[in-house]
mmCIF file of C-alpha atoms and ligand atoms in Angstrom:
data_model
loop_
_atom_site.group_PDB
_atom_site.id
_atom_site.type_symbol
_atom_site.label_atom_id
_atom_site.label_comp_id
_atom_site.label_asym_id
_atom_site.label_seq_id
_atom_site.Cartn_x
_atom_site.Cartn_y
_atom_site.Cartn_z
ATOM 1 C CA UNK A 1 -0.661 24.404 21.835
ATOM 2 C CA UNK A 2 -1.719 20.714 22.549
ATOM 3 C CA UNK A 3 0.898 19.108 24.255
ATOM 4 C CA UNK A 4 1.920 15.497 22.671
ATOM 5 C CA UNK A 5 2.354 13.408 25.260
ATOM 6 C CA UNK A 6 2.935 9.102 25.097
ATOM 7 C CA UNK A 7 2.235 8.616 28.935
ATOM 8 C CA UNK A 8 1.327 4.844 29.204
ATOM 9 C CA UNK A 9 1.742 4.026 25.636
ATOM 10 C CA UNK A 10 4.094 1.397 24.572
ATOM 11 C CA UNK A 11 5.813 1.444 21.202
ATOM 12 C CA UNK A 12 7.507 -0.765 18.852
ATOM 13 C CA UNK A 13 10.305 0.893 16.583
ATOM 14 C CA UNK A 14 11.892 -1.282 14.075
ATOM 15 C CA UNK A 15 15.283 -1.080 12.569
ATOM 16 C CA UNK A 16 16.000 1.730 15.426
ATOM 17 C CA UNK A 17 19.464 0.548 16.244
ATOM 18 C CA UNK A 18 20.756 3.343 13.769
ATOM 19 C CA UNK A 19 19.190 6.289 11.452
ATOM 20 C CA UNK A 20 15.846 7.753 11.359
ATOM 21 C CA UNK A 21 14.233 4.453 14.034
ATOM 22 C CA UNK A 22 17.141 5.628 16.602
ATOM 23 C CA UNK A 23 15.423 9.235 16.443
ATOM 24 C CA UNK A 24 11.543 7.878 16.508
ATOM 25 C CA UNK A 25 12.771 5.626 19.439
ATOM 26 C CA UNK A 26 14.520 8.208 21.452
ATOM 27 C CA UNK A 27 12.019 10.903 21.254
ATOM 28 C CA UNK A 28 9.150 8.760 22.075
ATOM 29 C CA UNK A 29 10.979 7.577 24.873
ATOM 30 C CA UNK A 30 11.396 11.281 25.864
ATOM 31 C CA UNK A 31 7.934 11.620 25.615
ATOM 32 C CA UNK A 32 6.772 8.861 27.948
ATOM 33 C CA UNK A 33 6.473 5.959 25.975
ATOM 34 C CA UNK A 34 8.122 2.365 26.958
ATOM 35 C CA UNK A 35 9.518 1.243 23.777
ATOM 36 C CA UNK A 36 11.423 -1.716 21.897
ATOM 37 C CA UNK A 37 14.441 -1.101 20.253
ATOM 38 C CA UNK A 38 14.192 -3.941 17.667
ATOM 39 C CA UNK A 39 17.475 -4.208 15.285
ATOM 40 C CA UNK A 40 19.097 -7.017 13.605
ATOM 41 C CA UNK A 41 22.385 -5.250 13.507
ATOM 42 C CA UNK A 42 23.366 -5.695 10.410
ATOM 43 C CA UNK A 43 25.016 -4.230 7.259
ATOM 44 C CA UNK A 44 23.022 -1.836 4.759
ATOM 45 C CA UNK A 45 22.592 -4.545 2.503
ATOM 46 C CA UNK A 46 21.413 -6.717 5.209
ATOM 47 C CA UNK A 47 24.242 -8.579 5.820
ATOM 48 C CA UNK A 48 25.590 -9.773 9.459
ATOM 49 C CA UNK A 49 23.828 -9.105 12.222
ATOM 50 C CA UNK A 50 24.973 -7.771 15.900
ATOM 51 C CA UNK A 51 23.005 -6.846 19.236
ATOM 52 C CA UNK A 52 25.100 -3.551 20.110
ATOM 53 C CA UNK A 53 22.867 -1.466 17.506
ATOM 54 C CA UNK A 54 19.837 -2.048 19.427
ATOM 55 C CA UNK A 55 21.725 -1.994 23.638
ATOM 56 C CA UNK A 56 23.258 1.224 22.425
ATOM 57 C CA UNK A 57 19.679 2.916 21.957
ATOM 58 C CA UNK A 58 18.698 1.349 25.184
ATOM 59 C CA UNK A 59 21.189 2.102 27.500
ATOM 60 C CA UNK A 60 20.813 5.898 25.500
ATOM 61 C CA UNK A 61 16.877 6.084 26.345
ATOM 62 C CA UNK A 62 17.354 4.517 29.782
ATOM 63 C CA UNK A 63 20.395 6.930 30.876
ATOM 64 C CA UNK A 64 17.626 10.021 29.442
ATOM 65 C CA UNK A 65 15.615 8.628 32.106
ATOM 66 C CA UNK A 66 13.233 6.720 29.703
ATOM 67 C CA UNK A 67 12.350 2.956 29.663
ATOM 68 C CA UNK A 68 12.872 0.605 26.519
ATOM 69 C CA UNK A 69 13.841 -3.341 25.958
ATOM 70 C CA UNK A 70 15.855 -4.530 22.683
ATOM 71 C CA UNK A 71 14.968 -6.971 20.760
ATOM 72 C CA UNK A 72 17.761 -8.543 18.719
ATOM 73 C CA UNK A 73 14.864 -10.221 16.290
ATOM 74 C CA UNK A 74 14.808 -10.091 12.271
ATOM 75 C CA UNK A 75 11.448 -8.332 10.891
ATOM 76 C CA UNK A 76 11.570 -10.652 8.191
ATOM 77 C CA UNK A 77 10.252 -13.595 9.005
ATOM 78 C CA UNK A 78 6.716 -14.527 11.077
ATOM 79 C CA UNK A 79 8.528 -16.120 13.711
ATOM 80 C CA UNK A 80 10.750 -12.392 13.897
ATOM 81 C CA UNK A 81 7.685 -10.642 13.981
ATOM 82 C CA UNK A 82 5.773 -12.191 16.905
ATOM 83 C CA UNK A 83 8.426 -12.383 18.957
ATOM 84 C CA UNK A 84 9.155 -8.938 18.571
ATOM 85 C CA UNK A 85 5.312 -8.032 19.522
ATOM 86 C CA UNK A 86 5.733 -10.628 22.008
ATOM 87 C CA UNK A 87 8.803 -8.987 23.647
ATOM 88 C CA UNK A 88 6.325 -5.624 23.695
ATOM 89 C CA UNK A 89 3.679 -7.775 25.512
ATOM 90 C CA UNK A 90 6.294 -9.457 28.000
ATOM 91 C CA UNK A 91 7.918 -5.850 28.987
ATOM 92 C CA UNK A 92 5.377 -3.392 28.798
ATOM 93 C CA UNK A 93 1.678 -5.675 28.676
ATOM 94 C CA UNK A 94 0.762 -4.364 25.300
ATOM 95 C CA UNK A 95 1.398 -2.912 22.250
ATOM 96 C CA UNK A 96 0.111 0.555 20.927
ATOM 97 C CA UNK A 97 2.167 1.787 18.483
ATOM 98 C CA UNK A 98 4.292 0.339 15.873
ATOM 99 C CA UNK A 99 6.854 2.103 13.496
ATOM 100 C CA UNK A 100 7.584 0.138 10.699
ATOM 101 C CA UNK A 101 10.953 1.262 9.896
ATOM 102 C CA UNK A 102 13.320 -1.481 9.355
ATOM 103 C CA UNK A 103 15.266 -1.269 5.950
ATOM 104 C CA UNK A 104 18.106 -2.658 3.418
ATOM 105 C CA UNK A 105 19.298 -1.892 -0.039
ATOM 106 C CA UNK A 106 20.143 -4.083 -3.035
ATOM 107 C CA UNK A 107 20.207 -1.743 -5.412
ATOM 108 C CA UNK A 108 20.633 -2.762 -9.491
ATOM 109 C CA UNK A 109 19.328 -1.662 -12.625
ATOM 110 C CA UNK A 110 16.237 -3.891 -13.469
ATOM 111 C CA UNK A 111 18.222 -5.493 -16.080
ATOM 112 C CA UNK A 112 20.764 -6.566 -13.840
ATOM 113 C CA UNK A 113 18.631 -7.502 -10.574
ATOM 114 C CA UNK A 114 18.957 -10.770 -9.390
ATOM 115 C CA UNK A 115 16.469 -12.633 -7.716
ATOM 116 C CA UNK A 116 18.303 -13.444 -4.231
ATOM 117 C CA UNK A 117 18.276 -9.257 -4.058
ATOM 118 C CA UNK A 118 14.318 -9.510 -4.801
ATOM 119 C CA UNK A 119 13.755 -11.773 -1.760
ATOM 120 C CA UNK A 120 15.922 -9.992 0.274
ATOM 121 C CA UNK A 121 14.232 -6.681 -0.230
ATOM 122 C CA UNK A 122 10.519 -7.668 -0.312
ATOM 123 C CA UNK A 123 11.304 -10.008 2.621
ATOM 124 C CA UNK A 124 12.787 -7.234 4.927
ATOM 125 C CA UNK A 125 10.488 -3.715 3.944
ATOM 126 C CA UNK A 126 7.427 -5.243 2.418
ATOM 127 C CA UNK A 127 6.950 -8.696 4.276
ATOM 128 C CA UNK A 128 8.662 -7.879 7.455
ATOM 129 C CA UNK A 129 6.068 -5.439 8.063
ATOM 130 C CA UNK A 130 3.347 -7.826 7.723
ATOM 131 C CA UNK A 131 5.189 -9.971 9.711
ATOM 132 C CA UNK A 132 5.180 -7.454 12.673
ATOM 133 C CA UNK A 133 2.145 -5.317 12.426
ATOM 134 C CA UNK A 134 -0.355 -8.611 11.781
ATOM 135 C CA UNK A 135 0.286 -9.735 15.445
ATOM 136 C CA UNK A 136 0.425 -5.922 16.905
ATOM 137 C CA UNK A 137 -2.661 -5.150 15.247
ATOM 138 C CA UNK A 138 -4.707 -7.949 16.835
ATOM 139 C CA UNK A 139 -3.532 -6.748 20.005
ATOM 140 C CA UNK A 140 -4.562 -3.488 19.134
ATOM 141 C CA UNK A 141 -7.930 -3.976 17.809
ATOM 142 C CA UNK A 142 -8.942 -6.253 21.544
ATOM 143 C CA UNK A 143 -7.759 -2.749 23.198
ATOM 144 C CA UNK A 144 -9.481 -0.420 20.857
ATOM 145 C CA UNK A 145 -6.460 1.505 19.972
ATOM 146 C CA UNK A 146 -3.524 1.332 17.709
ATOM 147 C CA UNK A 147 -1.520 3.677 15.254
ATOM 148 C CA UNK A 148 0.737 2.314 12.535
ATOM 149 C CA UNK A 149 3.107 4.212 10.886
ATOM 150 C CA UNK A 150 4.639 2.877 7.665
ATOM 151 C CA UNK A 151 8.147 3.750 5.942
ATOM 152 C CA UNK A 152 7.716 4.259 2.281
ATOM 153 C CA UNK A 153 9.858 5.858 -0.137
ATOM 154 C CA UNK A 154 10.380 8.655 -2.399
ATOM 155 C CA UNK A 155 11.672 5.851 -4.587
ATOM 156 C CA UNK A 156 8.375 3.758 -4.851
ATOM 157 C CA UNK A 157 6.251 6.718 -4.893
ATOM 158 C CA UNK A 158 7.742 8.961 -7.601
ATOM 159 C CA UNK A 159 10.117 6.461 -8.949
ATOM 160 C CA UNK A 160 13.899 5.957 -9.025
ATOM 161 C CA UNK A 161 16.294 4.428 -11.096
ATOM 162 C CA UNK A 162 18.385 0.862 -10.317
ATOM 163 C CA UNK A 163 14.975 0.601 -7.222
ATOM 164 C CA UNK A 164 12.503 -1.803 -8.417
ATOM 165 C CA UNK A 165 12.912 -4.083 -5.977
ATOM 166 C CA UNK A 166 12.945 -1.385 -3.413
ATOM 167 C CA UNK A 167 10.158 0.930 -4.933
ATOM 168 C CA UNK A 168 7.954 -2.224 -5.775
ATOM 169 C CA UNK A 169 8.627 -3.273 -2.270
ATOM 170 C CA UNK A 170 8.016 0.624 -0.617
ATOM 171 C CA UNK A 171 4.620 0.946 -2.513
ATOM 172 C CA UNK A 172 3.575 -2.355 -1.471
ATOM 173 C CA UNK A 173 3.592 -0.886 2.404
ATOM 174 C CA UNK A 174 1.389 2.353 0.916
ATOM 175 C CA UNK A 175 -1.338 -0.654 -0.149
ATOM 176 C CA UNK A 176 -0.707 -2.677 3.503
ATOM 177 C CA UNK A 177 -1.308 0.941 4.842
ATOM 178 C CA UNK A 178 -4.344 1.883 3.116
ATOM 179 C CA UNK A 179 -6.293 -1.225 3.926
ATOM 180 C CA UNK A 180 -4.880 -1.369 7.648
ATOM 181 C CA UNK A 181 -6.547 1.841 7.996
ATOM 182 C CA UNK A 182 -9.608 0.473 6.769
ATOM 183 C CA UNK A 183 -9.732 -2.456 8.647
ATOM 184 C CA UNK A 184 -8.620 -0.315 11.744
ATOM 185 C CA UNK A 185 -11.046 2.351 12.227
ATOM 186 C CA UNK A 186 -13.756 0.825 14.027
ATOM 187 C CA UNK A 187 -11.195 -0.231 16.879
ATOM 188 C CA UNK A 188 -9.351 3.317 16.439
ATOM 189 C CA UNK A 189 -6.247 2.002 14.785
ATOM 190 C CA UNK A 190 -4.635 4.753 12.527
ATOM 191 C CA UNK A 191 -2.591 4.130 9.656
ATOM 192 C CA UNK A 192 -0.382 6.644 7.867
ATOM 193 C CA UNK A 193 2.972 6.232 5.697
ATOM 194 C CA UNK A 194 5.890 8.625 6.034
ATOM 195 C CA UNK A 195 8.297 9.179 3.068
ATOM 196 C CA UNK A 196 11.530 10.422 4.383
ATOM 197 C CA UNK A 197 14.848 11.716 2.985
ATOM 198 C CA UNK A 198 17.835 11.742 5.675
ATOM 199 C CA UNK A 199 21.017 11.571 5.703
ATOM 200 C CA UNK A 200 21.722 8.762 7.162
ATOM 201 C CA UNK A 201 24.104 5.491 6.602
ATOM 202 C CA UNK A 202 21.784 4.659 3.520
ATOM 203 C CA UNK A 203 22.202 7.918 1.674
ATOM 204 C CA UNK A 204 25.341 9.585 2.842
ATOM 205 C CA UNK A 205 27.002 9.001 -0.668
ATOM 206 C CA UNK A 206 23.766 9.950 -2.651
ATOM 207 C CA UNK A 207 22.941 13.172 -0.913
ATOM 208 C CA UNK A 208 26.296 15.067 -1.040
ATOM 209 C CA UNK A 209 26.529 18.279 0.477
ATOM 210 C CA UNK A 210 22.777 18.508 0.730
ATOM 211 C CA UNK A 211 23.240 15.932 3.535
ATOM 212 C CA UNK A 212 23.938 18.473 6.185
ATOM 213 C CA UNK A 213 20.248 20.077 5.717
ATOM 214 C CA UNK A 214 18.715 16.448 6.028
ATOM 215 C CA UNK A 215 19.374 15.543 9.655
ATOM 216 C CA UNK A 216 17.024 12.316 10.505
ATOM 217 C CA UNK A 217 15.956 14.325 13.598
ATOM 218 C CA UNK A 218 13.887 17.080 10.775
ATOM 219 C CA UNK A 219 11.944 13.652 9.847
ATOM 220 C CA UNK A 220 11.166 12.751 14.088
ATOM 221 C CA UNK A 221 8.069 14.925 14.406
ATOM 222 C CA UNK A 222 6.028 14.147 11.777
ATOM 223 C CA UNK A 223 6.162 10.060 12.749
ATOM 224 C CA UNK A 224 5.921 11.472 16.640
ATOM 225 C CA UNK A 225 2.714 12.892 15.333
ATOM 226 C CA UNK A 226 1.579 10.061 13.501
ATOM 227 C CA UNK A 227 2.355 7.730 16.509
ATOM 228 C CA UNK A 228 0.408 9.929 18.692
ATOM 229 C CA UNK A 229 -3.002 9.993 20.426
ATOM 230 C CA UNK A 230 -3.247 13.457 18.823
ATOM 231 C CA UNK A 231 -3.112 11.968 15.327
ATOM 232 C CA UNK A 232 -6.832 11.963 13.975
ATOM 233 C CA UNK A 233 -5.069 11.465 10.491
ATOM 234 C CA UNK A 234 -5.369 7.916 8.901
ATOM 235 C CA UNK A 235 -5.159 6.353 5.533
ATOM 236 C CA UNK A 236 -2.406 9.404 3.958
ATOM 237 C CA UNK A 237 1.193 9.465 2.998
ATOM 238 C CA UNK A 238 3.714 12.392 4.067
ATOM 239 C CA UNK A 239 7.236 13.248 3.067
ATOM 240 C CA UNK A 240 8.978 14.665 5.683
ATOM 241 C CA UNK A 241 12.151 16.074 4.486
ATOM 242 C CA UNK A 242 14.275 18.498 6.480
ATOM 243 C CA UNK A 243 11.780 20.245 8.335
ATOM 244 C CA UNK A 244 9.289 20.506 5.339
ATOM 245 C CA UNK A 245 6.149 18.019 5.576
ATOM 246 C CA UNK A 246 3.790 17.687 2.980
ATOM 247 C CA UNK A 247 1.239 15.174 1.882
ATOM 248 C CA UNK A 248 1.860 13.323 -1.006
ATOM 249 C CA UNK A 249 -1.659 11.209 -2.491
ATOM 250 C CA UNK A 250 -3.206 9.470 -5.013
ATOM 251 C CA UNK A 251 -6.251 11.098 -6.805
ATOM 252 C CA UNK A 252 -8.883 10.009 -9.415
ATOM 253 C CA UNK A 253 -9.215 12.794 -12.332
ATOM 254 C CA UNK A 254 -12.581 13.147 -13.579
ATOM 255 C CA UNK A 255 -11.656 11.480 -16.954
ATOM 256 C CA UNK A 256 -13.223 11.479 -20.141
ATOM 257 C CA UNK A 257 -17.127 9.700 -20.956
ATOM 258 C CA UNK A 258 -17.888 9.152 -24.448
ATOM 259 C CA UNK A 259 -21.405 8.798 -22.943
ATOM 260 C CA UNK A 260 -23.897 5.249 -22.846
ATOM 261 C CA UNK A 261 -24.624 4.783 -26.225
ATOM 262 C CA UNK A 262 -20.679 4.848 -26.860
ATOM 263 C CA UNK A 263 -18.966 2.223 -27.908
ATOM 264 C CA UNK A 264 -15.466 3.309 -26.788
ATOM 265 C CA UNK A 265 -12.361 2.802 -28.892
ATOM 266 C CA UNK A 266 -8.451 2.792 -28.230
ATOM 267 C CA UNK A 267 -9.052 5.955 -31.001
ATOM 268 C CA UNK A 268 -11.029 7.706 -28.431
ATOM 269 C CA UNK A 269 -8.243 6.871 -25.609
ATOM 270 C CA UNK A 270 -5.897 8.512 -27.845
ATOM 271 C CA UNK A 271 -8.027 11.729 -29.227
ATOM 272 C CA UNK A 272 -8.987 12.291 -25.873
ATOM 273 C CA UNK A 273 -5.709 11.277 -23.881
ATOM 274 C CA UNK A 274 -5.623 15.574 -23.164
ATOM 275 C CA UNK A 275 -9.014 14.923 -20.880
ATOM 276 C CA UNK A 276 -7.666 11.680 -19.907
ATOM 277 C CA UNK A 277 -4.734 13.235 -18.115
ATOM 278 C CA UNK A 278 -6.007 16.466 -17.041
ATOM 279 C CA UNK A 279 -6.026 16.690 -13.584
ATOM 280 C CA UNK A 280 -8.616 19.365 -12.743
ATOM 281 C CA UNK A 281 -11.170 18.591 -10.374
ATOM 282 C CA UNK A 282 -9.651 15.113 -9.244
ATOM 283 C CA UNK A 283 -10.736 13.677 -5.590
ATOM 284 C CA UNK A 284 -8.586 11.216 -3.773
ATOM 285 C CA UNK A 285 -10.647 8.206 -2.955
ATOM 286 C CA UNK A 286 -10.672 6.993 1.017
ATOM 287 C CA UNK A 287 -11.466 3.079 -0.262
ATOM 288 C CA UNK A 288 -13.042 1.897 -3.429
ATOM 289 C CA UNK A 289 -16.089 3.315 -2.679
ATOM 290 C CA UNK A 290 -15.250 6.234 -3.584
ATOM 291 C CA UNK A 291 -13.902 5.496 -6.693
ATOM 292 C CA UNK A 292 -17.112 3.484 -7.446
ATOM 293 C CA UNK A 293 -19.168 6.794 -6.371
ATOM 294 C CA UNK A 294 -17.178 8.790 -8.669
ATOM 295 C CA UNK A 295 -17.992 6.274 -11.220
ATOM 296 C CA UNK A 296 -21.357 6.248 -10.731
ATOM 297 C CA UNK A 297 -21.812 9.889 -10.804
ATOM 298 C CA UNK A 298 -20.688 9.424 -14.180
ATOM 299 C CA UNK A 299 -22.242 6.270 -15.803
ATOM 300 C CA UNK A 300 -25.363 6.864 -13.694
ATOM 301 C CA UNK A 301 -27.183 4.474 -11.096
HETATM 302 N N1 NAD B 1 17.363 7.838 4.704
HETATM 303 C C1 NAD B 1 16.531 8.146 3.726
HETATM 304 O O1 NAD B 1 16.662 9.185 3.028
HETATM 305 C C2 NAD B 1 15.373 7.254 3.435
HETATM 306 C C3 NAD B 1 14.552 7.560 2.329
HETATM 307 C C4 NAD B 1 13.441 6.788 2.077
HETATM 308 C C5 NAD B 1 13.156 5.728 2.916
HETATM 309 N N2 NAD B 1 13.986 5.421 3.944
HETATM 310 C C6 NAD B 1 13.636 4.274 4.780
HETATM 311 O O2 NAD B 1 13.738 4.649 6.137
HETATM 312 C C7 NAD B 1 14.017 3.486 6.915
HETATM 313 C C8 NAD B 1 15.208 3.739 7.816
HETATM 314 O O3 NAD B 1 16.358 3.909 7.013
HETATM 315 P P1 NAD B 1 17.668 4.728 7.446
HETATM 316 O O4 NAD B 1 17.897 5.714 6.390
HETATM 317 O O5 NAD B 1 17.531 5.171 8.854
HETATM 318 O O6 NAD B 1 18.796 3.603 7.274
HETATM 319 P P2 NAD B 1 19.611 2.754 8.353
HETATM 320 O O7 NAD B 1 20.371 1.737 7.582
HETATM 321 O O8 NAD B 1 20.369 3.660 9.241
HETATM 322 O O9 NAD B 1 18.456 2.085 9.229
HETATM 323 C C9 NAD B 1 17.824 0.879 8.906
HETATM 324 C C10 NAD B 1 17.886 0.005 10.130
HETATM 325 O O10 NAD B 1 17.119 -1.186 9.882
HETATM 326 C C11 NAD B 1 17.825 -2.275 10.458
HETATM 327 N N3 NAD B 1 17.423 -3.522 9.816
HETATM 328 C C12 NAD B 1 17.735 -3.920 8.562
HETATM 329 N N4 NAD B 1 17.205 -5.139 8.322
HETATM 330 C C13 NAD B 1 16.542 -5.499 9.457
HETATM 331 C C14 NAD B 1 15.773 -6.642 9.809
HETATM 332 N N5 NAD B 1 15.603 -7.653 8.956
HETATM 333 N N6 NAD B 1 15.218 -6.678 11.032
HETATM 334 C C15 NAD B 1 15.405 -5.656 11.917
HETATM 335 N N7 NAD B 1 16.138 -4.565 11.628
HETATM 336 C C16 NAD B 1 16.682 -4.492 10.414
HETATM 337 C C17 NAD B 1 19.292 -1.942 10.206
HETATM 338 O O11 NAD B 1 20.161 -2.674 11.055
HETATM 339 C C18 NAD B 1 19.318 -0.444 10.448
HETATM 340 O O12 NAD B 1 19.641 -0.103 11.785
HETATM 341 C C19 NAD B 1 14.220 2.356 5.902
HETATM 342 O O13 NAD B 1 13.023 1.624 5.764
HETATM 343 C C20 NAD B 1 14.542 3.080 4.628
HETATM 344 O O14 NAD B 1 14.252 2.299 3.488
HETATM 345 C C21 NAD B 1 15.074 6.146 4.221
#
């Protein structure tokens, strides 16, 4: 068995003062990598802010033996995110890897959300990402190397309730994914999403007793893989879920034609809605060439 290995790579873990980052950080660590430890240090709702999240997971990697800075830095705005890539460059020379992981909750029904708790969502998961991978990535593409891995959520992707601003905000990382991975693979950069369920500070209460099967550490291999030179995977999305990893993805059903000389009809949509849906024989699309291939098989030219 290959052994995974992150000699000479240097890594950028976000929100790893606590929860599943503090695992990703640690064991990358372990295996080689020099990493930053970037947390804010603040409450689950993203209150507050302290620098002993992030110096605990130091001084833990560097008394392992390992090597890692902390940066103290919010994802959420540009000037967070290039000085957190900028703390990468200033330790370690470069950047290789970067674990978009940083997270908060302001969770309300959609009736009830107000808009200070939109901001503050979108700002930390969906913009903060931006924020830090835009900078990383063209550091990456001058070295001809990178791998992204995005944190998503079972919430976005399947749905939950009182998480718009959450889900909206975890499937907008799925699209930043997608065309990072496009834009990435001529200069190698990989780009994959994990969805993870942990027990950790941010789902203690929901979990219950299943907590105790749902360590963070069951979630650590799959984004160790993902980060790794190993990884010839780009463009997917895995949940990773005490010790079970499976791809979740988006497919394109073949659909129903009412063929050229058809004038179609919101009748048809609904007479045919059985086709519509069925999902036999669906593909799942790499860019929107694909889709447009799949269309032309059917519509001709
Ligand atoms: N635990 C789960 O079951 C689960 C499920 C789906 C998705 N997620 C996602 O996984 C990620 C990690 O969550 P967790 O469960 O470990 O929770 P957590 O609260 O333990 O970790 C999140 C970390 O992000 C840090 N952070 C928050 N805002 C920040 C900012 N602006 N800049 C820098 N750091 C910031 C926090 O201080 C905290 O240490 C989050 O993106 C979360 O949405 C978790």
């Amino acid at each position: 068995m290959a052994e995974i290995s992150f000699d000479g790579r240097v890594a950028i873990v976000t929100g790893a003062g606590g929860g599943l980052g503090r695992t990703y950080a640690l064991e990358l660590a372990r295996r080689g990598a020099q990493v930053v430890v970037n947390d804010l240090g603040g409450s689950v709702d993203g209150q507050g802010g302290s620098d002993a999240a992030a110096q605990k997971v130091v001084d833990e990697i560097k008394t392992a033996g390992g090597d890692a800075v902390p940066n103290y830095d919010s994802v959420s705005t540009p000037e967070g995110g290039e000085s957190i890539v900028k703390t990468a460059v200033d330790a370690f020379g470069k950047v290789d890897i970067v674990i978009n992981n940083a997270g908060i909750l302001r969770d309300k029904s959609f009736a009830k959300l107000a808009w200070e708790d939109l901001d503050a969502v979108l700002d930390v998961h969906l913009k903060g990402a931006f924020y830090v991978s835009q900078p990383a990535f063209r550091i990456m593409k001058d070295n001809g190397y990178g791998r992204f891995v995005f944190t998503a959520s079972n919430a976005g992707v399947f749905g939950n309730f009182g998480q718009t601003n959450y889900g909206a905000a975890k499937m907008g990382l799925v699209g930043l994914s997608n065309v990072i991975a496009i834009e990435g693979e001529k200069a190698g950069i990989k780009s994959n999403v994990v969805c993870p369920v942990a027990a950790t500070r941010m789902t203690m209460e929901l979990l219950g007793d299943f907590a105790e099967k749902l360590q963070p550490e069951s979630v650590t291999p799959l984004v160790t893989f993902l980060a790794s030179e190993n990884c010839d995977v780009t463009h997917e999305i895995f949940s990773a879920a005490g010790g079970r990893y499976a791809r979740i993805f988006v497919g394109l059903a073949p659909g129903w034609y009412g063929g050229k000389d058809h004038t179609p009809t919101a009748e048809d949509v609904l007479d045919n809605l059985s086709q519509i849906e069925k999902q036999d024989g669906y593909i799942v699309p790499t860019s929107i060439t694909d889709e447009i291939g799949s269309l032309a098989g059917v519509l001709g030219g």
